[in-house]
PDB file of C-alpha atoms in Angstrom:
ATOM      1  CA  UNK A1461      11.646  -6.292 -18.866  1.00 43.00           C
ATOM      2  CA  UNK A1462      14.444  -4.779 -20.518  1.00 43.00           C
ATOM      3  CA  UNK A1463      17.823  -4.676 -18.911  1.00 47.00           C
ATOM      4  CA  UNK A1464      17.785  -1.227 -19.040  1.00 43.00           C
ATOM      5  CA  UNK A1465      14.691  -0.898 -16.728  1.00 56.00           C
ATOM      6  CA  UNK A1466      16.152  -2.907 -13.972  1.00 58.00           C
ATOM      7  CA  UNK A1467      19.005  -0.724 -13.852  1.00 62.00           C
ATOM      8  CA  UNK A1468      17.040   2.162 -13.930  1.00 71.00           C
ATOM      9  CA  UNK A1469      15.785   0.808 -10.962  1.00 81.00           C
ATOM     10  CA  UNK A1470      18.993   0.236  -9.303  1.00 80.00           C
ATOM     11  CA  UNK A1471      19.865   4.059  -9.208  1.00 85.00           C
ATOM     12  CA  UNK A1472      20.598   5.039  -5.507  1.00 85.00           C
ATOM     13  CA  UNK A1473      18.581   8.350  -5.948  1.00 89.00           C
ATOM     14  CA  UNK A1474      15.217   6.196  -6.234  1.00 91.00           C
ATOM     15  CA  UNK A1475      15.658   5.100  -2.826  1.00 92.00           C
ATOM     16  CA  UNK A1476      16.966   8.229  -0.661  1.00 91.00           C
ATOM     17  CA  UNK A1477      14.371   9.158   2.137  1.00 91.00           C
ATOM     18  CA  UNK A1478      11.754   5.955   1.104  1.00 93.00           C
ATOM     19  CA  UNK A1479      11.593   4.562   4.340  1.00 90.00           C
ATOM     20  CA  UNK A1480      10.399   7.655   6.111  1.00 92.00           C
ATOM     21  CA  UNK A1481       7.812   8.684   3.012  1.00 95.00           C
ATOM     22  CA  UNK A1482       6.559   5.089   3.653  1.00 93.00           C
ATOM     23  CA  UNK A1483       5.780   5.358   7.450  1.00 92.00           C
ATOM     24  CA  UNK A1484       4.405   8.970   6.499  1.00 96.00           C
ATOM     25  CA  UNK A1485       2.192   7.648   3.772  1.00 96.00           C
ATOM     26  CA  UNK A1486       1.252   4.832   5.732  1.00 94.00           C
ATOM     27  CA  UNK A1487      -0.070   7.644   8.433  1.00 96.00           C
ATOM     28  CA  UNK A1488      -1.915   9.409   5.644  1.00 98.00           C
ATOM     29  CA  UNK A1489      -3.951   6.299   3.954  1.00 97.00           C
ATOM     30  CA  UNK A1490      -4.624   4.927   7.493  1.00 96.00           C
ATOM     31  CA  UNK A1491      -6.142   8.125   8.217  1.00 98.00           C
ATOM     32  CA  UNK A1492      -8.086   7.946   5.096  1.00 98.00           C
ATOM     33  CA  UNK A1493      -9.591   4.851   5.382  1.00 97.00           C
ATOM     34  CA  UNK A1494     -10.863   5.616   9.077  1.00 98.00           C
ATOM     35  CA  UNK A1495     -12.558   9.004   7.497  1.00 98.00           C
ATOM     36  CA  UNK A1496     -13.877   6.404   4.608  1.00 98.00           C
ATOM     37  CA  UNK A1497     -15.161   3.825   7.134  1.00 98.00           C
ATOM     38  CA  UNK A1498     -17.431   6.601   9.251  1.00 98.00           C
ATOM     39  CA  UNK A1499     -19.665   6.990   5.900  1.00 98.00           C
ATOM     40  CA  UNK A1500     -19.797   3.581   5.290  1.00 98.00           C
ATOM     41  CA  UNK A1501     -20.641   2.839   9.157  1.00 98.00           C
ATOM     42  CA  UNK A1502     -23.731   4.848   8.811  1.00 98.00           C
ATOM     43  CA  UNK A1503     -24.791   3.190   5.794  1.00 97.00           C
ATOM     44  CA  UNK A1504     -24.123  -0.357   7.785  1.00 98.00           C
ATOM     45  CA  UNK A1505     -26.032   0.930  10.833  1.00 98.00           C
ATOM     46  CA  UNK A1506     -29.253   1.869   8.371  1.00 98.00           C
ATOM     47  CA  UNK A1507     -28.832  -1.310   6.735  1.00 97.00           C
ATOM     48  CA  UNK A1508     -28.843  -3.148   9.947  1.00 97.00           C
ATOM     49  CA  UNK A1509     -32.112  -1.189  10.988  1.00 97.00           C
ATOM     50  CA  UNK A1510     -33.709  -1.965   7.958  1.00 97.00           C
ATOM     51  CA  UNK A1511     -33.163  -5.659   8.112  1.00 96.00           C
ATOM     52  CA  UNK A1512     -33.986  -5.979  11.942  1.00 95.00           C
ATOM     53  CA  UNK A1513     -30.026  -6.020  13.066  1.00 95.00           C
ATOM     54  CA  UNK A1514     -28.978  -8.772  10.326  1.00 96.00           C
ATOM     55  CA  UNK A1515     -26.849  -6.221   8.512  1.00 96.00           C
ATOM     56  CA  UNK A1516     -24.921  -5.511  11.500  1.00 97.00           C
ATOM     57  CA  UNK A1517     -23.014  -8.334  10.851  1.00 96.00           C
ATOM     58  CA  UNK A1518     -21.274  -6.224   8.067  1.00 97.00           C
ATOM     59  CA  UNK A1519     -19.272  -4.292  10.568  1.00 97.00           C
ATOM     60  CA  UNK A1520     -16.926  -7.224  10.981  1.00 97.00           C
ATOM     61  CA  UNK A1521     -15.746  -6.975   7.408  1.00 97.00           C
ATOM     62  CA  UNK A1522     -16.078  -3.231   7.192  1.00 97.00           C
ATOM     63  CA  UNK A1523     -12.655  -1.691   7.895  1.00 96.00           C
ATOM     64  CA  UNK A1524     -10.982  -4.532   5.760  1.00 96.00           C
ATOM     65  CA  UNK A1525     -13.313  -3.928   2.971  1.00 97.00           C
ATOM     66  CA  UNK A1526     -12.977  -0.411   3.042  1.00 97.00           C
ATOM     67  CA  UNK A1527      -8.783  -0.831   3.047  1.00 97.00           C
ATOM     68  CA  UNK A1528      -9.051  -3.439   0.182  1.00 97.00           C
ATOM     69  CA  UNK A1529     -10.912  -1.377  -2.124  1.00 97.00           C
ATOM     70  CA  UNK A1530      -8.622   1.808  -1.376  1.00 98.00           C
ATOM     71  CA  UNK A1531      -5.287   0.370  -2.013  1.00 97.00           C
ATOM     72  CA  UNK A1532      -6.831  -1.627  -5.151  1.00 97.00           C
ATOM     73  CA  UNK A1533      -8.438   1.275  -6.460  1.00 97.00           C
ATOM     74  CA  UNK A1534      -5.398   3.837  -5.832  1.00 97.00           C
ATOM     75  CA  UNK A1535      -2.244   1.904  -5.641  1.00 97.00           C
ATOM     76  CA  UNK A1536      -3.584  -0.691  -8.486  1.00 96.00           C
ATOM     77  CA  UNK A1537      -4.195   2.237 -10.856  1.00 96.00           C
ATOM     78  CA  UNK A1538      -2.087   4.042 -13.411  1.00 95.00           C
ATOM     79  CA  UNK A1539      -0.077   6.110 -10.739  1.00 95.00           C
ATOM     80  CA  UNK A1540       0.664   2.898  -8.997  1.00 96.00           C
ATOM     81  CA  UNK A1541       0.398   4.721  -5.529  1.00 97.00           C
ATOM     82  CA  UNK A1542      -2.171   5.525  -3.023  1.00 97.00           C
ATOM     83  CA  UNK A1543      -2.862   8.971  -2.018  1.00 98.00           C
ATOM     84  CA  UNK A1544      -0.540   8.908   0.675  1.00 97.00           C
ATOM     85  CA  UNK A1545       2.221   7.796  -1.280  1.00 97.00           C
ATOM     86  CA  UNK A1546       1.823  10.688  -3.853  1.00 97.00           C
ATOM     87  CA  UNK A1547       1.760  13.060  -0.982  1.00 97.00           C
ATOM     88  CA  UNK A1548       5.234  11.497   0.046  1.00 97.00           C
ATOM     89  CA  UNK A1549       6.536  11.531  -3.293  1.00 96.00           C
ATOM     90  CA  UNK A1550       6.510   7.549  -3.868  1.00 97.00           C
ATOM     91  CA  UNK A1551       5.575   4.662  -5.846  1.00 96.00           C
ATOM     92  CA  UNK A1552       5.322   1.199  -6.376  1.00 96.00           C
ATOM     93  CA  UNK A1553       7.188  -0.308  -9.449  1.00 94.00           C
ATOM     94  CA  UNK A1554       7.295  -3.675 -10.363  1.00 94.00           C
ATOM     95  CA  UNK A1555      10.678  -5.418 -10.905  1.00 92.00           C
ATOM     96  CA  UNK A1556       9.724  -6.997 -14.395  1.00 91.00           C
ATOM     97  CA  UNK A1557       8.611  -3.903 -15.692  1.00 88.00           C
ATOM     98  CA  UNK A1558       4.831  -4.254 -15.624  1.00 92.00           C
ATOM     99  CA  UNK A1559       2.553  -2.022 -14.214  1.00 91.00           C
ATOM    100  CA  UNK A1560       0.528  -2.328 -11.008  1.00 94.00           C
ATOM    101  CA  UNK A1561      -2.637  -4.002 -11.547  1.00 95.00           C
ATOM    102  CA  UNK A1562      -5.452  -3.938  -8.863  1.00 97.00           C
ATOM    103  CA  UNK A1563      -5.058  -7.705  -7.794  1.00 97.00           C
ATOM    104  CA  UNK A1564      -1.004  -6.964  -7.107  1.00 97.00           C
ATOM    105  CA  UNK A1565      -2.163  -3.925  -5.117  1.00 97.00           C
ATOM    106  CA  UNK A1566      -4.707  -5.519  -2.668  1.00 97.00           C
ATOM    107  CA  UNK A1567      -2.167  -8.401  -2.711  1.00 97.00           C
ATOM    108  CA  UNK A1568       0.899  -6.100  -1.564  1.00 96.00           C
ATOM    109  CA  UNK A1569      -1.439  -4.467   0.662  1.00 94.00           C
ATOM    110  CA  UNK A1570      -2.552  -7.842   2.584  1.00 95.00           C
ATOM    111  CA  UNK A1571       0.764  -9.426   2.424  1.00 94.00           C
ATOM    112  CA  UNK A1572       1.814  -5.683   4.100  1.00 91.00           C
ATOM    113  CA  UNK A1573      -0.580  -6.228   7.302  1.00 90.00           C
ATOM    114  CA  UNK A1574       0.139  -9.902   7.399  1.00 90.00           C
ATOM    115  CA  UNK A1575       3.969  -9.369   7.914  1.00 88.00           C
ATOM    116  CA  UNK A1576       3.136  -6.309  10.077  1.00 86.00           C
ATOM    117  CA  UNK A1577       0.874  -8.550  12.519  1.00 86.00           C
ATOM    118  CA  UNK A1578       3.402 -11.236  12.734  1.00 86.00           C
ATOM    119  CA  UNK A1579       6.626  -9.332  12.693  1.00 82.00           C
ATOM    120  CA  UNK A1580       5.107  -5.987  14.212  1.00 77.00           C
ATOM    121  CA  UNK A1581       7.934  -3.057  13.543  1.00 74.00           C
ATOM    122  CA  UNK A1582      10.253  -5.820  12.900  1.00 79.00           C
ATOM    123  CA  UNK A1583       8.999  -5.610   9.417  1.00 79.00           C
ATOM    124  CA  UNK A1584      10.918  -2.351   9.089  1.00 79.00           C
ATOM    125  CA  UNK A1585      14.194  -3.975   9.382  1.00 84.00           C
ATOM    126  CA  UNK A1586      14.026  -6.101   6.253  1.00 85.00           C
ATOM    127  CA  UNK A1587      14.492  -2.765   4.383  1.00 84.00           C
ATOM    128  CA  UNK A1588      17.633  -1.827   6.209  1.00 86.00           C
ATOM    129  CA  UNK A1589      18.783  -5.345   4.996  1.00 88.00           C
ATOM    130  CA  UNK A1590      17.707  -4.819   1.319  1.00 88.00           C
ATOM    131  CA  UNK A1591      19.591  -2.936  -1.629  1.00 87.00           C
ATOM    132  CA  UNK A1592      16.268  -1.584  -3.215  1.00 90.00           C
ATOM    133  CA  UNK A1593      14.922  -0.801   0.822  1.00 90.00           C
ATOM    134  CA  UNK A1594      12.286  -3.090   0.256  1.00 92.00           C
ATOM    135  CA  UNK A1595      10.166  -4.562   2.950  1.00 92.00           C
ATOM    136  CA  UNK A1596       9.749  -8.293   3.328  1.00 90.00           C
ATOM    137  CA  UNK A1597       6.297  -8.116   0.935  1.00 92.00           C
ATOM    138  CA  UNK A1598       7.921  -6.157  -1.666  1.00 94.00           C
ATOM    139  CA  UNK A1599      10.849  -8.791  -1.755  1.00 93.00           C
ATOM    140  CA  UNK A1600       7.937 -11.765  -2.166  1.00 93.00           C
ATOM    141  CA  UNK A1601       6.065  -9.570  -4.884  1.00 95.00           C
ATOM    142  CA  UNK A1602       8.947  -8.541  -6.891  1.00 94.00           C
ATOM    143  CA  UNK A1603       8.058  -4.741  -6.102  1.00 95.00           C
ATOM    144  CA  UNK A1604       9.868  -1.894  -4.798  1.00 94.00           C
ATOM    145  CA  UNK A1605       9.050   1.355  -3.678  1.00 95.00           C
ATOM    146  CA  UNK A1606      10.859   4.524  -5.228  1.00 95.00           C
ATOM    147  CA  UNK A1607      10.729   7.957  -5.188  1.00 95.00           C
ATOM    148  CA  UNK A1608       8.422   9.398  -7.970  1.00 91.00           C
ATOM    149  CA  UNK A1609       9.793  12.709  -8.484  1.00 78.00           C
ATOM    150  CA  UNK A1610      13.580  12.314  -8.177  1.00 70.00           C
TER     151      UNK A1610
END
C-alpha cells in the first residue's frame, strides 16, 4: 500500500459517527440473518422428516452457517459492506490497501462474535481508545470501518 492511501484513512471525517452507525448496521444485519433463518429452518425441518430425524441435527449449525455465508458474500464483496452497513453508510477498509475478500470478511465476523462473547459490550470501549475508532477485531485484522459517503 502506498503512503497516500494510508494517509487517506487517517482523515477524521471518515470516522465521524462510525460507532453509532456500526451499532445500527449490526441490528439491521442481525434482523436480516434472523429472517434468512426462517426459510432455512423450514428446509431443515423437511429434510429431517425425509431422513427420519437425522437432518434435524443441522439445526445446531443453522444460524452460524447462515451468518457466515451472509458476511462472506456481502462484506467480502466489492462493496466491502453488509446490507446493514450500506444502509448506515459505512464499509470495511483494509489498512494495507487491499480489497476485502470473503475469507477475511468471515474471519472479521467470527472474531467480532468471539470478542462480544468474551467482552460483552466492553468491546465498544476499545473503539474509544483507537485513533480510527477500531474495535478489537479490527485492530487484530488490520481493518477499519469508515464512512462510505463523505
